[in-house]
mmCIF file of C-alpha atoms and ligand atoms in Angstrom:
data_model
loop_
_atom_site.group_PDB
_atom_site.id
_atom_site.type_symbol
_atom_site.label_atom_id
_atom_site.label_comp_id
_atom_site.label_asym_id
_atom_site.label_seq_id
_atom_site.Cartn_x
_atom_site.Cartn_y
_atom_site.Cartn_z
ATOM 1 C CA MET A 189 27.117 37.246 108.156
ATOM 2 C CA ARG A 190 28.714 37.976 104.852
ATOM 3 C CA LEU A 191 27.426 40.058 102.031
ATOM 4 C CA ARG A 192 25.456 37.437 100.067
ATOM 5 C CA LYS A 193 23.385 36.437 103.049
ATOM 6 C CA ALA A 194 22.613 40.219 103.706
ATOM 7 C CA THR A 195 21.489 40.853 100.367
ATOM 8 C CA ALA A 196 19.345 37.388 100.225
ATOM 9 C CA LEU A 197 17.823 38.415 103.622
ATOM 10 C CA ALA A 198 17.315 41.816 103.014
ATOM 11 C CA ALA A 199 14.247 41.895 101.181
ATOM 12 C CA SER A 200 12.389 39.296 103.518
ATOM 13 C CA VAL A 201 13.666 41.150 106.457
ATOM 14 C CA LEU A 202 12.602 44.692 105.334
ATOM 15 C CA ALA A 203 9.127 42.981 104.764
ATOM 16 C CA LEU A 204 9.036 41.774 108.464
ATOM 17 C CA SER A 205 10.679 45.379 109.617
ATOM 18 C CA LEU A 206 7.560 46.949 107.665
ATOM 19 C CA ALA A 207 5.134 44.735 109.247
ATOM 20 C CA ALA A 208 6.379 45.597 112.611
ATOM 21 C CA THR A 209 5.958 49.205 112.217
ATOM 22 C CA ALA A 210 2.611 48.772 111.209
ATOM 23 C CA CYS A 211 1.942 47.401 114.430
ATOM 24 C CA GLY A 212 3.293 50.199 115.789
ATOM 25 C CA SER A 213 6.363 48.351 117.622
ATOM 26 C CA ASP A 214 8.877 51.215 116.820
ATOM 27 C CA ASP A 215 9.936 53.219 119.683
ATOM 28 C CA GLY A 216 11.171 56.002 117.559
ATOM 29 C CA ASP A 217 14.092 56.594 119.560
ATOM 30 C CA GLY A 218 16.614 56.401 116.760
ATOM 31 C CA ASP A 219 18.558 53.720 118.401
ATOM 32 C CA GLY A 220 18.264 51.321 115.298
ATOM 33 C CA GLY A 221 14.464 51.516 114.280
ATOM 34 C CA ASP A 222 12.103 48.790 114.884
ATOM 35 C CA GLY A 223 14.253 46.337 113.108
ATOM 36 C CA GLY A 224 15.267 44.312 116.082
ATOM 37 C CA THR A 225 12.618 41.638 115.392
ATOM 38 C CA GLY A 226 15.036 38.923 116.091
ATOM 39 C CA SER A 227 14.635 37.398 112.494
ATOM 40 C CA ASN A 228 18.434 37.510 112.192
ATOM 41 C CA ALA A 229 18.908 36.039 115.353
ATOM 42 C CA GLY A 230 22.542 34.199 115.727
ATOM 43 C CA GLU A 231 23.711 36.246 112.728
ATOM 44 C CA SER A 232 25.929 39.412 112.797
ATOM 45 C CA ILE A 233 26.470 42.265 110.252
ATOM 46 C CA SER A 234 29.932 43.703 109.514
ATOM 47 C CA ILE A 235 29.773 47.662 109.191
ATOM 48 C CA GLY A 236 32.838 49.431 108.273
ATOM 49 C CA ILE A 237 33.094 52.850 110.108
ATOM 50 C CA LYS A 238 36.120 55.351 111.189
ATOM 51 C CA TYR A 239 37.395 54.730 114.501
ATOM 52 C CA ASP A 240 39.148 58.189 115.250
ATOM 53 C CA GLN A 241 36.753 60.693 113.757
ATOM 54 C CA PRO A 242 34.966 62.255 116.880
ATOM 55 C CA GLY A 243 31.187 63.362 115.811
ATOM 56 C CA LEU A 244 31.318 60.717 112.798
ATOM 57 C CA GLY A 245 32.777 57.322 113.833
ATOM 58 C CA LEU A 246 34.982 57.216 116.999
ATOM 59 C CA LYS A 247 35.978 54.020 119.342
ATOM 60 C CA THR A 248 35.780 55.471 122.958
ATOM 61 C CA PRO A 249 38.620 54.348 125.547
ATOM 62 C CA ASP A 250 35.927 51.894 126.869
ATOM 63 C CA GLY A 251 35.250 50.395 123.464
ATOM 64 C CA GLU A 252 31.894 52.035 122.833
ATOM 65 C CA PHE A 253 31.306 53.324 119.206
ATOM 66 C CA VAL A 254 29.907 56.990 118.954
ATOM 67 C CA GLY A 255 28.925 59.328 115.979
ATOM 68 C CA PHE A 256 26.939 60.214 113.344
ATOM 69 C CA ASP A 257 27.758 57.663 110.841
ATOM 70 C CA VAL A 258 27.465 54.975 113.623
ATOM 71 C CA ASP A 259 23.787 56.236 114.409
ATOM 72 C CA VAL A 260 22.975 56.004 110.592
ATOM 73 C CA ALA A 261 24.577 52.691 110.488
ATOM 74 C CA THR A 262 22.649 51.242 113.412
ATOM 75 C CA PHE A 263 19.572 52.406 111.962
ATOM 76 C CA ILE A 264 20.212 50.850 108.766
ATOM 77 C CA ALA A 265 21.074 47.533 110.501
ATOM 78 C CA GLY A 266 17.926 47.755 112.456
ATOM 79 C CA GLU A 267 16.003 48.124 109.133
ATOM 80 C CA LEU A 268 17.904 45.224 107.939
ATOM 81 C CA GLY A 269 16.597 43.189 110.964
ATOM 82 C CA TYR A 270 20.077 43.384 113.238
ATOM 83 C CA GLU A 271 20.123 44.392 116.845
ATOM 84 C CA PRO A 272 23.125 46.772 117.994
ATOM 85 C CA SER A 273 24.334 43.962 119.846
ATOM 86 C CA GLN A 274 24.481 41.814 116.123
ATOM 87 C CA ILE A 275 26.806 44.577 114.774
ATOM 88 C CA ASP A 276 30.460 43.964 114.014
ATOM 89 C CA TRP A 277 32.198 47.090 113.562
ATOM 90 C CA VAL A 278 35.108 47.245 111.365
ATOM 91 C CA GLU A 279 37.644 50.111 110.989
ATOM 92 C CA SER A 280 37.649 51.107 107.354
ATOM 93 C CA PRO A 281 40.351 53.913 106.670
ATOM 94 C CA SER A 282 39.771 56.196 103.926
ATOM 95 C CA GLY A 283 42.433 54.332 101.631
ATOM 96 C CA ASP A 284 41.137 50.980 102.114
ATOM 97 C CA ARG A 285 37.251 51.221 101.678
ATOM 98 C CA GLU A 286 36.979 49.864 98.029
ATOM 99 C CA THR A 287 39.053 47.115 98.688
ATOM 100 C CA MET A 288 37.436 46.193 101.950
ATOM 101 C CA LEU A 289 34.008 45.901 100.154
ATOM 102 C CA SER A 290 35.467 44.488 97.061
ATOM 103 C CA ARG A 291 36.857 41.491 99.203
ATOM 104 C CA GLY A 292 33.939 41.083 101.296
ATOM 105 C CA ASP A 293 35.179 42.137 104.519
ATOM 106 C CA VAL A 294 32.267 44.099 105.525
ATOM 107 C CA ASP A 295 28.708 44.250 104.511
ATOM 108 C CA PHE A 296 28.425 47.786 104.033
ATOM 109 C CA ILE A 297 30.524 51.313 104.602
ATOM 110 C CA VAL A 298 29.451 54.482 106.695
ATOM 111 C CA ALA A 299 32.525 56.062 107.103
ATOM 112 C CA SER A 300 32.458 59.924 105.930
ATOM 113 C CA TYR A 301 32.629 58.043 102.512
ATOM 114 C CA SER A 302 32.049 60.461 99.682
ATOM 115 C CA ILE A 303 30.447 59.201 96.472
ATOM 116 C CA THR A 304 32.571 59.980 93.360
ATOM 117 C CA ASP A 305 32.177 58.290 89.614
ATOM 118 C CA GLU A 306 35.930 57.264 90.227
ATOM 119 C CA ARG A 307 34.645 55.280 93.435
ATOM 120 C CA LYS A 308 31.507 54.083 91.333
ATOM 121 C CA GLU A 309 33.798 52.002 89.225
ATOM 122 C CA GLN A 310 34.587 49.516 91.983
ATOM 123 C CA VAL A 311 31.657 50.094 94.331
ATOM 124 C CA ASP A 312 28.181 51.362 94.448
ATOM 125 C CA PHE A 313 26.728 53.543 96.827
ATOM 126 C CA ALA A 314 23.502 54.320 98.788
ATOM 127 C CA GLY A 315 22.336 57.744 99.673
ATOM 128 C CA PRO A 316 23.739 60.378 99.980
ATOM 129 C CA TYR A 317 22.536 60.792 103.637
ATOM 130 C CA PHE A 318 24.919 63.778 104.543
ATOM 131 C CA ILE A 319 26.673 66.907 102.919
ATOM 132 C CA ALA A 320 29.901 68.099 104.209
ATOM 133 C CA ASN A 321 32.221 70.514 102.580
ATOM 134 C CA GLN A 322 36.247 70.604 102.556
ATOM 135 C CA ASP A 323 37.806 73.028 104.685
ATOM 136 C CA LEU A 324 41.357 73.648 106.801
ATOM 137 C CA LEU A 325 42.068 73.303 110.157
ATOM 138 C CA ILE A 326 44.667 75.432 111.319
ATOM 139 C CA ARG A 327 46.299 76.407 114.810
ATOM 140 C CA ALA A 328 44.109 79.055 116.617
ATOM 141 C CA GLY A 329 45.136 82.491 116.201
ATOM 142 C CA GLU A 330 46.918 82.048 112.941
ATOM 143 C CA SER A 331 45.962 83.855 109.870
ATOM 144 C CA VAL A 332 43.256 82.108 107.509
ATOM 145 C CA PRO A 333 45.026 81.859 104.208
ATOM 146 C CA ASP A 334 43.038 83.044 100.979
ATOM 147 C CA GLU A 335 42.436 80.232 98.568
ATOM 148 C CA GLU A 336 45.643 81.332 96.449
ATOM 149 C CA ALA A 337 47.801 81.079 99.425
ATOM 150 C CA ILE A 338 47.005 77.580 100.426
ATOM 151 C CA ASN A 339 49.188 76.710 97.651
ATOM 152 C CA ASP A 340 52.392 78.137 100.249
ATOM 153 C CA LEU A 341 51.329 75.832 102.998
ATOM 154 C CA ASN A 342 52.451 72.515 104.319
ATOM 155 C CA LEU A 343 49.375 70.592 104.259
ATOM 156 C CA CYS A 344 48.334 67.270 105.486
ATOM 157 C CA SER A 345 45.577 64.788 104.444
ATOM 158 C CA VAL A 346 44.884 61.200 104.138
ATOM 159 C CA GLY A 347 45.966 58.808 101.268
ATOM 160 C CA GLY A 348 42.902 57.877 99.498
ATOM 161 C CA SER A 349 40.498 60.604 100.185
ATOM 162 C CA THR A 350 38.872 62.861 98.117
ATOM 163 C CA SER A 351 40.439 65.849 100.180
ATOM 164 C CA ALA A 352 43.945 64.735 99.148
ATOM 165 C CA ALA A 353 42.888 64.211 95.506
ATOM 166 C CA LYS A 354 41.317 67.724 95.390
ATOM 167 C CA VAL A 355 44.064 69.536 96.947
ATOM 168 C CA LYS A 356 46.401 67.978 93.790
ATOM 169 C CA GLU A 357 43.898 68.394 91.355
ATOM 170 C CA ASN A 358 42.364 71.752 91.725
ATOM 171 C CA ILE A 359 42.653 73.321 95.460
ATOM 172 C CA ALA A 360 46.252 73.820 95.846
ATOM 173 C CA PRO A 361 48.409 71.994 93.264
ATOM 174 C CA ASP A 362 51.567 73.591 94.416
ATOM 175 C CA ALA A 363 51.001 73.145 98.127
ATOM 176 C CA ASP A 364 53.422 70.548 99.875
ATOM 177 C CA LEU A 365 50.824 67.769 100.923
ATOM 178 C CA ILE A 366 51.823 64.752 103.260
ATOM 179 C CA GLU A 367 49.279 62.212 102.907
ATOM 180 C CA LEU A 368 49.195 59.943 106.153
ATOM 181 C CA ALA A 369 46.821 56.840 106.927
ATOM 182 C CA THR A 370 44.212 58.853 109.294
ATOM 183 C CA TYR A 371 43.439 62.251 110.149
ATOM 184 C CA SER A 372 44.324 61.830 113.380
ATOM 185 C CA GLU A 373 47.852 61.452 112.711
ATOM 186 C CA CYS A 374 47.760 64.806 110.507
ATOM 187 C CA LEU A 375 46.378 66.466 114.005
ATOM 188 C CA THR A 376 49.610 65.508 115.782
ATOM 189 C CA GLY A 377 51.302 67.089 112.955
ATOM 190 C CA LEU A 378 49.597 70.256 113.035
ATOM 191 C CA GLU A 379 49.736 70.403 116.887
ATOM 192 C CA ASN A 380 53.786 69.850 116.881
ATOM 193 C CA GLY A 381 54.210 72.502 113.983
ATOM 194 C CA THR A 382 55.321 69.794 111.200
ATOM 195 C CA VAL A 383 52.354 70.896 108.919
ATOM 196 C CA ASP A 384 50.572 74.317 108.624
ATOM 197 C CA ALA A 385 47.059 72.973 108.109
ATOM 198 C CA LEU A 386 45.060 69.807 108.160
ATOM 199 C CA THR A 387 42.603 69.379 105.310
ATOM 200 C CA THR A 388 39.385 67.250 104.950
ATOM 201 C CA ASP A 389 35.641 67.573 105.316
ATOM 202 C CA ASP A 390 34.403 70.153 107.791
ATOM 203 C CA SER A 391 32.478 67.723 109.680
ATOM 204 C CA ILE A 392 35.486 65.884 110.537
ATOM 205 C CA LEU A 393 37.482 68.951 111.460
ATOM 206 C CA ALA A 394 34.841 70.211 113.529
ATOM 207 C CA GLY A 395 34.840 67.089 115.697
ATOM 208 C CA TYR A 396 38.455 67.263 116.358
ATOM 209 C CA ALA A 397 38.209 71.382 116.953
ATOM 210 C CA ALA A 398 35.724 70.530 119.589
ATOM 211 C CA GLN A 399 37.491 67.755 121.452
ATOM 212 C CA GLU A 400 38.056 68.423 125.194
ATOM 213 C CA GLN A 401 41.855 68.183 124.686
ATOM 214 C CA ASN A 402 41.864 70.488 121.524
ATOM 215 C CA VAL A 403 39.390 73.209 123.024
ATOM 216 C CA GLY A 404 41.411 76.559 122.026
ATOM 217 C CA LYS A 405 44.200 74.898 119.967
ATOM 218 C CA PHE A 406 42.489 74.729 116.425
ATOM 219 C CA GLU A 407 40.113 76.469 114.503
ATOM 220 C CA LEU A 408 38.385 75.798 111.164
ATOM 221 C CA ALA A 409 39.235 78.271 108.533
ATOM 222 C CA GLY A 410 35.842 78.330 106.989
ATOM 223 C CA LEU A 411 36.657 77.893 103.470
ATOM 224 C CA ALA A 412 34.110 76.182 101.545
ATOM 225 C CA LEU A 413 36.398 74.679 99.186
ATOM 226 C CA GLY A 414 33.922 71.910 97.652
ATOM 227 C CA PRO A 415 30.792 69.626 98.417
ATOM 228 C CA GLU A 416 31.235 66.341 99.629
ATOM 229 C CA HIS A 417 28.153 63.968 99.406
ATOM 230 C CA TYR A 418 28.603 61.025 101.814
ATOM 231 C CA GLY A 419 27.006 57.691 100.742
ATOM 232 C CA VAL A 420 26.770 54.207 102.342
ATOM 233 C CA GLY A 421 29.406 52.112 100.185
ATOM 234 C CA VAL A 422 28.180 48.682 99.327
ATOM 235 C CA PRO A 423 29.866 45.750 97.242
ATOM 236 C CA LYS A 424 29.516 46.525 93.580
ATOM 237 C CA GLY A 425 26.302 44.870 92.112
ATOM 238 C CA GLU A 426 24.287 44.678 95.650
ATOM 239 C CA THR A 427 21.560 46.771 94.090
ATOM 240 C CA GLU A 428 19.029 45.223 96.470
ATOM 241 C CA LEU A 429 20.893 46.029 99.605
ATOM 242 C CA ARG A 430 21.691 49.549 98.057
ATOM 243 C CA ASP A 431 17.814 49.841 97.655
ATOM 244 C CA ASP A 432 16.777 48.722 101.491
ATOM 245 C CA ILE A 433 19.624 50.917 102.708
ATOM 246 C CA ASN A 434 18.071 53.836 100.470
ATOM 247 C CA ALA A 435 14.589 53.176 102.095
ATOM 248 C CA ALA A 436 16.175 53.016 105.822
ATOM 249 C CA ILE A 437 17.765 56.481 105.219
ATOM 250 C CA THR A 438 14.568 57.793 103.949
ATOM 251 C CA LYS A 439 12.822 56.323 106.938
ATOM 252 C CA MET A 440 15.463 57.894 109.354
ATOM 253 C CA VAL A 441 14.776 61.129 107.858
ATOM 254 C CA ASP A 442 11.062 61.226 107.708
ATOM 255 C CA GLU A 443 10.944 59.739 111.299
ATOM 256 C CA GLY A 444 13.136 62.505 112.619
ATOM 257 C CA ALA A 445 15.897 60.359 113.785
ATOM 258 C CA TRP A 446 18.376 61.595 111.173
ATOM 259 C CA ASP A 447 17.735 65.312 112.764
ATOM 260 C CA GLU A 448 17.993 63.861 116.512
ATOM 261 C CA ALA A 449 21.593 62.127 115.268
ATOM 262 C CA VAL A 450 22.650 65.492 113.650
ATOM 263 C CA GLU A 451 21.695 67.506 116.913
ATOM 264 C CA ALA A 452 23.294 64.677 119.177
ATOM 265 C CA ASN A 453 26.769 64.371 117.357
ATOM 266 C CA PHE A 454 27.315 67.727 115.680
ATOM 267 C CA GLY A 455 25.717 70.182 118.375
ATOM 268 C CA PRO A 456 28.475 69.810 120.760
ATOM 269 C CA ALA A 457 30.751 71.126 118.248
ATOM 270 C CA ASN A 458 28.729 73.818 117.021
ATOM 271 C CA TYR A 459 28.668 72.361 113.528
ATOM 272 C CA ASN A 460 25.746 73.378 111.180
ATOM 273 C CA ALA A 461 24.872 70.676 109.112
ATOM 274 C CA GLU A 462 23.360 70.799 105.822
ATOM 275 C CA PRO A 463 19.612 69.547 105.647
ATOM 276 C CA ALA A 464 18.927 65.697 104.566
ATOM 277 C CA PRO A 465 19.958 65.455 100.944
ATOM 278 C CA GLU A 466 17.889 63.914 98.425
ATOM 279 C CA ILE A 467 18.822 60.589 97.656
ATOM 280 C CA THR A 468 20.112 60.269 94.174
ATOM 281 C CA GLU A 469 21.832 56.720 93.961
ATOM 282 C CA THR A 470 19.174 54.552 92.717
ATOM 283 C CA SER A 471 18.966 51.702 89.977
HETATM 284 N N1 LIG B 260 34.753 62.669 102.478
HETATM 285 C C1 LIG B 260 36.036 62.375 101.798
HETATM 286 C C2 LIG B 260 36.572 61.110 101.474
HETATM 287 O O1 LIG B 260 35.404 60.067 101.010
HETATM 288 C C3 LIG B 260 37.140 62.457 103.029
HETATM 289 C C4 LIG B 260 36.801 62.187 104.240
HETATM 290 C C5 LIG B 260 37.422 60.686 104.539
HETATM 291 O O2 LIG B 260 38.440 60.223 103.973
HETATM 292 O O3 LIG B 260 36.548 59.960 105.041
HETATM 293 O O4 LIG B 260 37.514 60.863 100.741
#
């Protein structure tokens, strides 16, 4: 399926989905809602996620996709009439997201994707569905820098992310900042000592710190460097799809599936998530 089809089908699919709810067919287990009506049989939907962010979007060694963003995306797809087996997951690195949406490579993106005015010049967002805060990941036992001292560090972040942009604009304009393609590459640099800290959203950093192979190696600095409102990216002008996604997010929160997904994905990392935010990205 490509985006045109997604939009054209969205209204009728949502209507079917709502009818199914009225009939009590929702099992309420948060595994994609009640959207598996078969109304899009034979179709697939392409959804952009991260592949290397444990807790949010992770491709496991056996080819499974897990994380909070995956659960949110699966629920939304369910509301649009797609079973989990009809989802084509597509890796969407931070620096490629606007291009992927503009080119029609994916129908929508759920990938720790912050809503910003600059990005809204190229894409539209549904949501927000989650609020994180920028922080630093440092080696365990090393002293936590105060905000001024961040300027003296060798930092690593990802090109095209708000994390890198905010370091340069206001958090630490004098810091040495390396911008790589993924946060997991920065993690390697932190481990081998070529960088002093990895900076991005605390939700992402908590996931790395909690990974079995990293336990005891890294810790979050605990600096609240600025909020990040995660939205679902859709191609510019896809307002119907955006509205349907907003309805799906609202339903996920109202049914308790959002809380369940937060607990299941962030609980193991002891990450205290903010409550579900109010939806602001409407027509
Ligand atoms: N949420 C931030 C952003 O959208 C950082 C995380 C990411 O790069 O996905 O840029």
